[in-house]
């Protein structure tokens, strides 16, 4: 067919114009679809801080914020964040501190009162009774440096006087970790891309279309008590060998994210206090001791069994030579290093014993505990970015038997017991004072007083027992399918704790009933301490402040009574009070 004589060949400019138009069509389609989805109310954004429903002018951490990190929302982990209310507009005299980290920073299993934030709130308030103290926690179970980095800008907006960080144990198996089942990809650029795009409603539509809509697994009495624990559900890679590419990827991820996080705070001129990591060294057998593929397994097992049998029989010489022979065959075996630590400890060679235990921890391929290199990363990045290192590990080592951290300070693999948490918080408290954060010429609260006034109730302690029982009855602590047994549920405190544990009762309700329990038995001091905790937890509730003030006065808690009355009068200055109540023990008019 002859060509149209009137047609003209496309110029280069027109060709590029047509190409640009062709490319613009799908882009315009997605822009319009995104706009339509937003106008239609589809999808969600999950801000870190949200308004408190019954307290205008107050914010709290968003209990659902973890959802913004989860690609497959049908596998959303059960994660809690403690919603500490605080004024949206920071008062000039307020000392505001924000805590970041994972489950240890969150105070698992004791709750807010046993956490770094809760213990510091109590101690700093006693140190500075005339100031408003706000210690806000954004810590959550199973999160790592991606979450911390992602929260930074929203935390900066709240104008904290300091940020406290305790994190690193979840870098491999936590949400978005290199070995996690809750992942957006195995490489940092992919994860960062997901974090940058996650609020797009088009992306959320694609997720829900191909992966399903989010559901929360629950069973039993309001929680997945009979189902697998979060430790079991979060694992994607149960074996990450020491010095392997994936091992180094997790280490690099921690370093790079930490550098970005600390740089954000440095640019905002917010002081950062970051703690070194500690975990159970001597009283936790490695979860996963795996031999290298080229190892002579039969020979290794013979040497290892001979060494362990000799150690149990008291023949330390034979134990030493046999275990060294096993390690010569395969140095990657965590169990052989651990047994060698037992041998050195039995000989009283505690420094060598700790070195062996740390070698075992580094080679434990189920990476729920951070390796030694992470503390080096923390020190190096903190030095580069001007952050203050808090010597948490050294503090626990100073109080550990023979300088090796074990069950005297740990509940299981890495969560401290109450004494361990107190030492962790004490390390941060002293670092804050040394750094001049509360102000100059403050009178420090002694460790004896701080321990005596811990903001943890009997219900919190018993609930913690149930939490640990549940965790350690499941994999990887046990693999026999045994369900946890929860004894001692006959008393009032045990019943309240169990209801709190099974999510059958909120913390506020359980604590209110504990206060009533103490009042019925005329134990005024115990009731007053509980009332003060409730008043601080609901600082916007004026009536709680007045009620706790009265109980605190009756119990002789003069400082707490004055502080609570001052807060109540700031919220409701027109309320008439008895003149005796309006003055503190020194005769100071609290209305002024």
Coordinates of C-alpha atoms in Angstrom, one line a residue:
X1 CA 0.0 0.0 0.0
X2 CA 1.5 3.3 -0.9
X3 CA 2.5 5.7 1.8
X4 CA 0.5 8.7 2.5
X5 CA 2.2 11.5 0.7
X6 CA 0.9 14.1 3.2
X7 CA 2.2 12.2 6.3
X8 CA 5.3 13.6 7.9
X9 CA 7.9 11.6 9.8
X10 CA 7.9 12.1 13.6
X11 CA 10.5 14.4 14.9
X12 CA 12.8 13.4 17.8
X13 CA 10.9 15.9 20.1
X14 CA 7.6 14.3 19.2
X15 CA 8.9 10.8 19.8
X16 CA 10.0 11.8 23.3
X17 CA 6.6 13.5 23.9
X18 CA 4.7 10.4 23.0
X19 CA 7.0 8.3 25.2
X20 CA 6.5 10.6 28.1
X21 CA 2.8 10.5 27.6
X22 CA 2.8 6.7 27.5
X23 CA 4.8 6.6 30.7
X24 CA 2.6 9.2 32.4
X25 CA -0.6 7.2 31.8
X26 CA 0.1 4.4 34.4
X27 CA 1.6 7.0 36.8
X28 CA -1.5 9.2 36.5
X29 CA -3.7 6.1 37.0
X30 CA -2.0 5.2 40.3
X31 CA -2.1 8.9 41.5
X32 CA -5.8 8.9 40.9
X33 CA -6.3 5.5 42.5
X34 CA -4.3 6.7 45.5
X35 CA -6.5 9.8 45.8
X36 CA -9.7 7.8 45.4
X37 CA -8.7 5.3 48.1
X38 CA -7.8 8.1 50.5
X39 CA -11.0 10.0 49.8
X40 CA -12.9 6.8 50.4
X41 CA -11.3 6.3 53.8
X42 CA -9.4 3.1 52.7
X43 CA -6.3 2.1 54.6
X44 CA -4.5 3.5 57.6
X45 CA -1.5 5.5 58.8
X46 CA -0.2 4.6 62.2
X47 CA 1.3 7.6 63.9
X48 CA 3.6 7.0 66.9
X49 CA 1.6 9.4 69.2
X50 CA -2.2 9.7 69.2
X51 CA -4.7 11.8 71.3
X52 CA -5.9 10.4 74.5
X53 CA -9.6 9.7 74.0
X54 CA -10.9 11.0 77.4
X55 CA -8.3 13.7 78.0
X56 CA -8.3 16.6 75.5
X57 CA -4.8 18.1 75.1
X58 CA -3.0 14.9 76.0
X59 CA -1.1 12.4 73.8
X60 CA 0.0 8.8 74.3
X61 CA 1.9 6.2 72.4
X62 CA -0.2 4.4 69.8
X63 CA -0.9 0.8 70.8
X64 CA -1.3 -0.2 67.1
X65 CA 1.9 1.5 65.8
X66 CA 3.6 -1.8 65.2
X67 CA 1.2 -2.4 62.3
X68 CA 3.1 0.1 60.2
X69 CA 6.1 -2.3 60.1
X70 CA 4.3 -5.5 59.2
X71 CA 4.0 -6.4 55.5
X72 CA 1.8 -9.5 56.0
X73 CA -0.8 -8.2 58.5
X74 CA -2.4 -11.6 58.8
X75 CA 0.8 -12.5 60.7
X76 CA 0.9 -9.4 62.9
X77 CA 2.8 -10.1 66.1
X78 CA 1.2 -9.5 69.4
X79 CA 3.1 -6.5 70.6
X80 CA 2.3 -4.1 73.4
X81 CA 3.4 -0.5 74.0
X82 CA 2.6 1.2 77.3
X83 CA 0.4 4.3 76.7
X84 CA 1.8 6.9 79.0
X85 CA -0.3 10.1 78.7
X86 CA 1.5 13.4 78.5
X87 CA 0.5 17.0 77.5
X88 CA 0.7 17.7 73.8
X89 CA 2.1 21.2 74.7
X90 CA 5.2 20.7 76.7
X91 CA 5.3 23.1 79.7
X92 CA 8.6 25.1 80.1
X93 CA 9.6 23.6 83.4
X94 CA 8.9 20.0 82.3
X95 CA 11.7 17.4 82.1
X96 CA 10.6 15.1 79.3
X97 CA 12.5 12.0 78.5
X98 CA 11.7 9.4 75.8
X99 CA 12.8 5.7 76.0
X100 CA 13.4 3.6 72.9
X101 CA 14.1 -0.1 72.6
X102 CA 12.6 -3.6 72.6
X103 CA 11.1 -5.8 75.3
X104 CA 13.8 -5.2 77.8
X105 CA 13.5 -1.4 77.5
X106 CA 9.7 -2.0 77.8
X107 CA 10.2 -3.8 81.2
X108 CA 8.8 -7.2 80.1
X109 CA 7.3 -9.0 82.1
X110 CA 6.8 -6.4 84.8
X111 CA 5.1 -3.7 82.9
X112 CA 5.7 0.0 83.0
X113 CA 6.5 0.2 86.7
X114 CA 9.3 -2.4 86.3
X115 CA 10.7 -0.8 83.2
X116 CA 13.5 1.7 82.6
X117 CA 10.9 4.4 82.0
X118 CA 8.8 3.6 85.1
X119 CA 11.7 3.3 87.5
X120 CA 13.2 6.5 86.1
X121 CA 9.9 8.3 86.4
X122 CA 9.7 7.4 90.1
X123 CA 13.3 8.2 90.9
X124 CA 13.6 11.5 88.9
X125 CA 10.3 12.7 90.4
X126 CA 11.7 12.0 93.9
X127 CA 14.9 13.8 92.8
X128 CA 13.1 16.9 91.5
X129 CA 9.8 17.0 93.4
X130 CA 9.0 20.6 92.3
X131 CA 9.3 19.8 88.5
X132 CA 7.0 18.0 86.1
X133 CA 8.7 14.8 85.1
X134 CA 7.5 12.9 82.0
X135 CA 9.3 9.6 81.1
X136 CA 7.5 8.4 78.0
X137 CA 8.2 4.9 76.6
X138 CA 8.0 3.9 73.0
X139 CA 9.6 0.5 73.7
X140 CA 7.9 -2.6 72.3
X141 CA 8.5 -6.3 72.2
X142 CA 10.3 -7.7 69.1
X143 CA 11.3 -4.4 67.5
X144 CA 14.8 -3.4 66.4
X145 CA 16.8 -0.5 64.9
X146 CA 14.4 -0.1 62.0
X147 CA 11.6 0.8 64.4
X148 CA 13.8 3.1 66.4
X149 CA 15.1 4.9 63.4
X150 CA 11.5 5.3 62.0
X151 CA 10.3 6.8 65.2
X152 CA 13.0 9.5 65.5
X153 CA 11.3 12.4 63.8
X154 CA 8.1 11.9 65.7
X155 CA 10.0 11.8 69.0
X156 CA 11.9 14.9 68.1
X157 CA 8.6 16.7 67.6
X158 CA 7.8 16.1 71.3
X159 CA 10.8 18.2 72.3
X160 CA 12.4 15.7 74.7
X161 CA 15.3 16.8 77.0
X162 CA 16.9 13.4 76.4
X163 CA 16.4 10.1 74.6
X164 CA 17.4 6.8 76.2
X165 CA 18.0 3.8 74.1
X166 CA 18.5 0.1 75.1
X167 CA 18.3 -2.0 71.9
X168 CA 20.2 -4.6 69.9
X169 CA 18.9 -8.1 70.9
X170 CA 16.2 -8.1 68.2
X171 CA 18.3 -7.2 65.2
X172 CA 18.3 -10.7 63.7
X173 CA 14.9 -12.0 64.6
X174 CA 12.8 -9.0 65.5
X175 CA 10.3 -7.3 63.2
X176 CA 12.1 -6.5 59.9
X177 CA 15.2 -8.4 61.0
X178 CA 17.4 -10.3 58.6
X179 CA 16.2 -13.6 59.9
X180 CA 12.7 -12.7 60.9
X181 CA 9.4 -14.2 59.8
X182 CA 8.0 -10.7 59.9
X183 CA 10.0 -9.2 57.2
X184 CA 9.9 -6.8 54.2
X185 CA 13.0 -8.2 52.6
X186 CA 16.5 -9.5 53.5
X187 CA 18.4 -6.4 52.4
X188 CA 18.4 -2.9 54.0
X189 CA 17.6 -1.0 50.7
X190 CA 14.4 -3.1 50.3
X191 CA 13.3 -2.6 53.9
X192 CA 14.0 1.2 53.7
X193 CA 12.0 1.4 50.4
X194 CA 9.1 -0.4 52.1
X195 CA 9.2 2.0 55.1
X196 CA 9.2 5.0 52.7
X197 CA 6.2 3.7 50.8
X198 CA 4.1 1.9 53.5
X199 CA 1.5 4.7 53.9
X200 CA 0.5 4.6 50.2
X201 CA -3.0 3.2 50.1
X202 CA -2.3 1.5 46.7
X203 CA 0.5 -0.5 48.4
X204 CA -1.9 -1.4 51.3
X205 CA -4.5 -2.5 48.8
X206 CA -2.0 -4.7 47.0
X207 CA -1.0 -6.2 50.4
X208 CA -4.6 -6.9 51.4
X209 CA -5.4 -8.3 47.9
X210 CA -2.5 -10.8 47.9
X211 CA -1.9 -11.5 51.6
X212 CA -5.3 -11.1 53.1
X213 CA -6.7 -8.7 55.7
X214 CA -5.3 -8.3 59.2
X215 CA -6.5 -10.5 62.0
X216 CA -5.4 -10.9 65.6
X217 CA -4.9 -14.4 66.8
X218 CA -6.6 -15.0 70.1
X219 CA -7.6 -18.0 72.1
X220 CA -8.3 -19.0 75.6
X221 CA -9.1 -16.2 78.0
X222 CA -8.4 -13.2 75.7
X223 CA -4.8 -14.0 74.6
X224 CA -3.1 -16.8 72.7
X225 CA -2.1 -18.6 75.9
X226 CA -2.3 -22.1 74.5
X227 CA -0.8 -21.2 71.2
X228 CA 2.8 -20.5 70.2
X229 CA 4.6 -17.6 71.9
X230 CA 5.9 -14.7 70.0
X231 CA 9.4 -16.1 70.1
X232 CA 8.3 -19.1 68.1
X233 CA 6.2 -17.1 65.6
X234 CA 8.8 -14.4 64.8
X235 CA 11.6 -16.8 63.7
X236 CA 12.2 -17.0 60.0
X237 CA 15.8 -18.3 60.0
X238 CA 16.4 -20.5 63.0
X239 CA 20.1 -20.9 62.1
X240 CA 22.4 -18.0 61.4
X241 CA 26.0 -19.1 61.7
X242 CA 28.7 -17.0 63.3
X243 CA 30.7 -15.0 60.8
X244 CA 28.3 -15.9 58.0
X245 CA 27.1 -13.4 55.3
X246 CA 23.7 -13.2 57.1
X247 CA 25.4 -12.7 60.4
X248 CA 27.4 -9.7 59.1
X249 CA 24.3 -8.3 57.3
X250 CA 22.5 -8.1 60.6
X251 CA 25.5 -6.4 62.2
X252 CA 25.8 -3.9 59.3
X253 CA 22.0 -3.2 59.6
X254 CA 22.4 -2.4 63.3
X255 CA 25.4 -0.1 62.6
X256 CA 23.8 1.7 59.7
X257 CA 20.4 2.2 61.3
X258 CA 22.0 3.3 64.6
X259 CA 24.1 5.9 62.9
X260 CA 21.1 7.4 61.1
X261 CA 19.1 7.4 64.4
X262 CA 21.8 9.1 66.4
X263 CA 22.5 11.6 63.7
X264 CA 18.9 12.6 63.7
X265 CA 19.1 13.4 67.4
X266 CA 22.4 15.1 67.1
X267 CA 21.1 17.4 64.4
X268 CA 18.1 18.2 66.6
X269 CA 20.5 18.8 69.6
X270 CA 18.9 16.2 71.8
X271 CA 21.2 14.3 74.1
X272 CA 21.2 10.6 73.7
X273 CA 22.1 7.9 76.3
X274 CA 22.5 4.5 74.8
X275 CA 23.2 1.4 76.9
X276 CA 25.5 -1.5 76.4
X277 CA 23.7 -4.9 76.1
X278 CA 23.6 -7.7 78.6
X279 CA 22.1 -11.1 78.6
X280 CA 22.3 -14.5 80.4
X281 CA 25.8 -15.8 79.9
X282 CA 26.3 -18.8 82.2
X283 CA 22.8 -20.2 83.0
X284 CA 21.4 -20.6 79.5
X285 CA 22.5 -23.5 77.4
X286 CA 22.8 -22.3 73.7
X287 CA 19.6 -22.7 71.8
X288 CA 21.1 -23.9 68.6
X289 CA 24.6 -25.5 68.5
X290 CA 25.3 -26.5 64.9
X291 CA 28.3 -28.2 63.5
X292 CA 29.9 -27.2 60.2
X293 CA 29.1 -29.3 57.2
X294 CA 32.7 -30.6 56.8
X295 CA 33.1 -31.7 60.4
X296 CA 33.7 -35.3 61.3
X297 CA 30.5 -35.5 63.3
X298 CA 31.2 -39.0 64.9
X299 CA 34.7 -37.9 66.1
X300 CA 33.4 -34.6 67.4
X301 CA 30.6 -36.3 69.3
X302 CA 33.0 -38.8 70.9
X303 CA 35.3 -36.0 72.1
X304 CA 32.4 -33.9 73.3
X305 CA 30.7 -36.7 75.2
X306 CA 34.0 -37.8 76.8
X307 CA 34.5 -34.2 78.0
X308 CA 31.0 -33.7 79.4
X309 CA 31.1 -37.1 81.1
X310 CA 34.5 -36.3 82.6
X311 CA 33.3 -32.9 83.8
X312 CA 30.2 -34.4 85.5
X313 CA 32.5 -37.0 87.1
X314 CA 34.9 -34.4 88.4
X315 CA 37.9 -35.4 86.2
X316 CA 38.7 -31.8 85.0
X317 CA 41.9 -32.7 83.3
X318 CA 40.3 -35.3 81.0
X319 CA 37.3 -32.9 80.5
X320 CA 39.7 -30.1 79.4
X321 CA 41.6 -32.2 76.9
X322 CA 38.5 -33.8 75.4
X323 CA 36.6 -30.5 75.0
X324 CA 39.6 -28.8 73.5
X325 CA 39.8 -31.8 71.1
X326 CA 36.2 -31.3 70.1
X327 CA 36.8 -27.6 69.5
X328 CA 39.8 -28.4 67.4
X329 CA 37.6 -30.5 65.2
X330 CA 34.9 -27.7 65.0
X331 CA 35.3 -24.3 66.7
X332 CA 31.7 -23.3 65.6
X333 CA 30.0 -25.6 68.1
X334 CA 28.4 -23.4 70.8
X335 CA 27.8 -26.3 73.1
X336 CA 31.5 -27.2 73.4
X337 CA 32.4 -23.6 74.3
X338 CA 29.6 -23.6 76.9
X339 CA 30.9 -26.8 78.4
X340 CA 34.4 -25.4 78.5
X341 CA 32.9 -22.4 80.4
X342 CA 31.4 -24.8 83.0
X343 CA 34.9 -26.4 83.3
X344 CA 36.7 -23.2 83.9
X345 CA 34.0 -22.1 86.4
X346 CA 34.4 -25.3 88.3
X347 CA 38.1 -24.6 88.6
X348 CA 37.5 -21.0 89.8
X349 CA 39.0 -19.6 86.6
X350 CA 36.2 -17.1 86.3
X351 CA 37.7 -14.8 83.7
X352 CA 38.4 -17.7 81.3
X353 CA 34.9 -19.1 82.1
X354 CA 33.2 -15.9 81.0
X355 CA 35.3 -15.8 77.8
X356 CA 34.1 -19.3 77.0
X357 CA 30.5 -18.5 77.8
X358 CA 30.6 -15.4 75.5
X359 CA 32.1 -17.5 72.8
X360 CA 29.2 -19.9 73.2
X361 CA 26.7 -17.0 73.0
X362 CA 28.3 -15.7 69.9
X363 CA 28.0 -19.1 68.2
X364 CA 24.4 -19.8 69.3
X365 CA 22.8 -19.8 65.9
X366 CA 19.3 -19.1 67.1
X367 CA 20.0 -15.4 67.5
X368 CA 17.8 -14.1 70.3
X369 CA 20.8 -12.6 72.1
X370 CA 23.1 -10.0 70.6
X371 CA 26.7 -11.0 70.1
X372 CA 29.6 -9.2 71.7
X373 CA 30.3 -7.2 68.5
X374 CA 27.1 -5.2 69.1
X375 CA 28.5 -3.5 72.1
X376 CA 31.5 -2.5 70.1
X377 CA 29.1 -1.1 67.4
X378 CA 27.3 0.8 70.1
X379 CA 30.5 2.4 71.4
X380 CA 31.8 3.3 68.0
X381 CA 28.6 4.8 66.6
X382 CA 28.0 6.7 69.9
X383 CA 31.5 8.2 69.7
X384 CA 30.9 9.2 66.0
X385 CA 27.6 10.8 66.8
X386 CA 28.3 12.3 70.2
X387 CA 26.0 10.1 72.2
X388 CA 26.7 9.0 75.8
X389 CA 27.3 5.3 76.4
X390 CA 25.6 3.9 79.5
X391 CA 27.5 1.0 81.0
X392 CA 24.6 -1.3 81.6
X393 CA 26.5 -4.5 81.0
X394 CA 29.3 -3.4 83.5
X395 CA 26.6 -2.5 86.1
X396 CA 25.2 -6.0 85.9
X397 CA 28.6 -7.7 85.9
X398 CA 29.5 -5.8 89.1
X399 CA 26.5 -7.5 90.8
X400 CA 26.8 -10.9 89.1
X401 CA 28.3 -13.9 90.9
X402 CA 32.0 -14.2 90.0
X403 CA 31.5 -11.5 87.4
X404 CA 29.4 -13.7 85.0
X405 CA 25.8 -12.8 84.4
X406 CA 23.4 -15.6 85.2
X407 CA 20.0 -16.4 86.8
X408 CA 20.7 -14.2 89.8
X409 CA 20.0 -11.2 87.5
X410 CA 18.1 -12.8 84.5
X411 CA 14.7 -14.4 84.2
X412 CA 15.7 -16.5 81.1
X413 CA 17.8 -15.7 78.1
X414 CA 18.0 -11.9 78.3
X415 CA 15.2 -10.2 80.3
X416 CA 16.4 -9.1 83.7
X417 CA 14.6 -10.0 86.9
X418 CA 13.4 -7.1 89.1
X419 CA 16.9 -6.6 90.6
X420 CA 18.4 -6.7 87.2
X421 CA 16.0 -4.1 85.9
X422 CA 16.7 -1.9 88.9
X423 CA 20.5 -2.0 88.1
X424 CA 19.8 -1.2 84.5
X425 CA 17.6 1.8 85.4
X426 CA 20.2 2.9 88.1
X427 CA 22.9 3.0 85.4
X428 CA 20.8 5.3 83.3
X429 CA 19.9 7.5 86.3
X430 CA 23.5 8.0 87.2
X431 CA 24.4 8.7 83.6
X432 CA 21.6 11.4 83.4
X433 CA 22.9 13.0 86.6
X434 CA 26.5 13.0 85.3
X435 CA 25.3 14.4 82.1
X436 CA 23.5 17.3 83.8
X437 CA 20.1 16.5 82.3
X438 CA 17.9 17.1 85.4
X439 CA 19.9 20.3 86.2
X440 CA 22.7 21.3 88.5
X441 CA 22.9 20.8 92.2
X442 CA 20.3 18.1 92.5
X443 CA 20.1 15.8 95.5
X444 CA 20.4 12.3 94.1
X445 CA 18.0 9.6 95.5
X446 CA 20.0 6.8 97.1
X447 CA 19.8 3.3 95.7
X448 CA 18.3 2.1 99.0
X449 CA 15.4 4.6 98.8
X450 CA 14.8 4.0 95.1
X451 CA 14.6 0.2 95.7
X452 CA 12.3 0.7 98.7
X453 CA 9.9 2.8 96.6
X454 CA 9.9 0.7 93.4
X455 CA 6.7 1.4 91.4
X456 CA 5.8 -2.3 91.1
X457 CA 2.8 -3.8 92.8
X458 CA 2.3 -7.4 94.1
X459 CA -0.1 -8.0 91.2
X460 CA 2.6 -6.9 88.7
X461 CA 5.1 -9.3 90.3
X462 CA 2.7 -12.3 90.2
X463 CA 1.6 -11.5 86.7
X464 CA 5.3 -11.5 85.7
X465 CA 5.7 -15.0 87.1
X466 CA 2.9 -16.2 84.9
X467 CA 4.4 -14.5 81.8
X468 CA 7.8 -16.2 82.4
X469 CA 6.1 -19.6 83.0
X470 CA 4.3 -19.3 79.6
X471 CA 7.4 -18.2 77.7
X472 CA 9.7 -20.8 79.1
X473 CA 7.2 -23.7 78.6
X474 CA 7.4 -23.2 74.8
X475 CA 10.0 -23.4 72.1
X476 CA 13.0 -22.8 72.2
X477 CA 13.2 -23.4 75.9
X478 CA 11.2 -26.7 75.7
X479 CA 10.2 -28.8 72.7
X480 CA 8.1 -31.5 74.3
X481 CA 4.8 -29.7 73.9
X482 CA 4.2 -29.3 77.6
X483 CA 1.7 -26.6 78.5
X484 CA 2.5 -24.2 81.3
X485 CA 1.1 -24.8 84.7
X486 CA 0.1 -21.7 86.7
X487 CA -0.1 -22.5 90.5
X488 CA -1.1 -20.4 93.4
X489 CA -4.2 -18.8 92.1
X490 CA -6.3 -19.0 95.2
X491 CA -5.6 -15.6 96.8
X492 CA -7.0 -12.2 95.7
X493 CA -3.7 -11.0 94.4
X494 CA -3.1 -14.2 92.4
X495 CA -6.6 -14.0 90.9
X496 CA -6.1 -10.4 89.9
X497 CA -2.7 -11.2 88.4
X498 CA -4.0 -14.1 86.4
X499 CA -6.9 -11.9 85.0
X500 CA -4.3 -9.3 84.1
X501 CA -2.1 -12.0 82.5
X502 CA -4.9 -13.5 80.4
X503 CA -6.1 -10.0 79.3
X504 CA -9.4 -10.6 81.1
X505 CA -8.8 -7.4 83.1
X506 CA -7.0 -4.1 82.3
X507 CA -4.0 -3.0 84.4
X508 CA -6.0 0.0 85.7
X509 CA -8.9 -2.2 86.9
X510 CA -6.6 -4.8 88.5
X511 CA -4.7 -2.1 90.3
X512 CA -7.8 -0.3 91.5
X513 CA -9.0 -3.6 92.9
X514 CA -5.6 -4.1 94.6
X515 CA -6.0 -0.7 96.2
X516 CA -9.5 -1.7 97.5
X517 CA -8.0 -5.0 98.8
X518 CA -5.4 -3.1 100.8
X519 CA -8.0 -0.6 102.1
X520 CA -10.3 -3.4 103.3
X521 CA -7.4 -4.8 105.3
X522 CA -6.5 -1.3 106.6
X523 CA -3.0 -1.5 105.2
X524 CA -3.0 2.3 104.5
X525 CA 0.6 2.6 103.3
X526 CA 0.3 -0.1 100.7
X527 CA -3.0 1.3 99.5
X528 CA -1.5 4.8 99.3
X529 CA 1.4 3.6 97.2
X530 CA -0.9 1.9 94.8
X531 CA -3.1 5.1 94.6
X532 CA 0.0 7.2 93.8
X533 CA 0.9 4.8 90.9
X534 CA -2.6 5.1 89.5
X535 CA -2.6 8.9 89.8
X536 CA 0.7 9.0 88.0
X537 CA -0.5 6.6 85.3
X538 CA -3.6 8.8 84.7
X539 CA -2.0 12.2 85.3
X540 CA -4.8 14.0 83.5
X541 CA -7.5 12.7 85.9
X542 CA -7.9 15.4 88.5
X543 CA -10.2 13.3 90.7
X544 CA -7.5 10.6 91.0
X545 CA -5.0 13.2 92.0
X546 CA -7.2 14.4 94.9
X547 CA -8.0 10.9 96.1
X548 CA -4.4 9.8 95.9
X549 CA -3.3 13.0 97.7
X550 CA -5.6 12.2 100.6
X551 CA -4.4 8.6 100.9
X552 CA -0.8 9.7 100.7
X553 CA -1.3 12.2 103.5
X554 CA -2.9 9.6 105.7
X555 CA 0.0 7.3 105.0
X556 CA 2.6 10.0 105.7
X557 CA 3.9 10.1 102.1
X558 CA 4.3 13.9 102.4
X559 CA 6.3 14.5 99.2
X560 CA 3.9 12.4 97.0
X561 CA 0.9 14.2 98.6
X562 CA 2.3 17.6 97.9
X563 CA 3.1 16.7 94.3
X564 CA -0.3 15.2 93.6
X565 CA -2.1 18.2 95.1
X566 CA 0.0 20.6 93.1
X567 CA -0.9 18.7 89.9
X568 CA -4.6 18.6 90.8
X569 CA -4.7 22.4 91.5
X570 CA -3.0 23.1 88.2
X571 CA -5.8 21.2 86.5
X572 CA -8.7 22.5 88.7
X573 CA -7.6 25.6 90.5
X574 CA -11.1 26.7 91.5
X575 CA -11.9 23.7 93.6
X576 CA -12.2 24.6 97.3
X577 CA -10.0 22.6 99.7
X578 CA -9.6 22.4 103.4
X579 CA -6.9 24.9 104.4
X580 CA -4.9 22.1 106.1
X581 CA -4.9 20.1 102.8
X582 CA -3.8 23.2 100.9
X583 CA -0.4 23.4 102.6
X584 CA 2.4 21.0 102.7
X585 CA 4.4 20.0 105.8
X586 CA 6.6 23.1 105.6
X587 CA 3.6 25.5 105.5
X588 CA 4.0 26.4 101.9
X589 CA 0.8 27.5 100.2
X590 CA 0.5 25.1 97.3
X591 CA -2.0 27.4 95.5
X592 CA 0.9 29.7 94.7

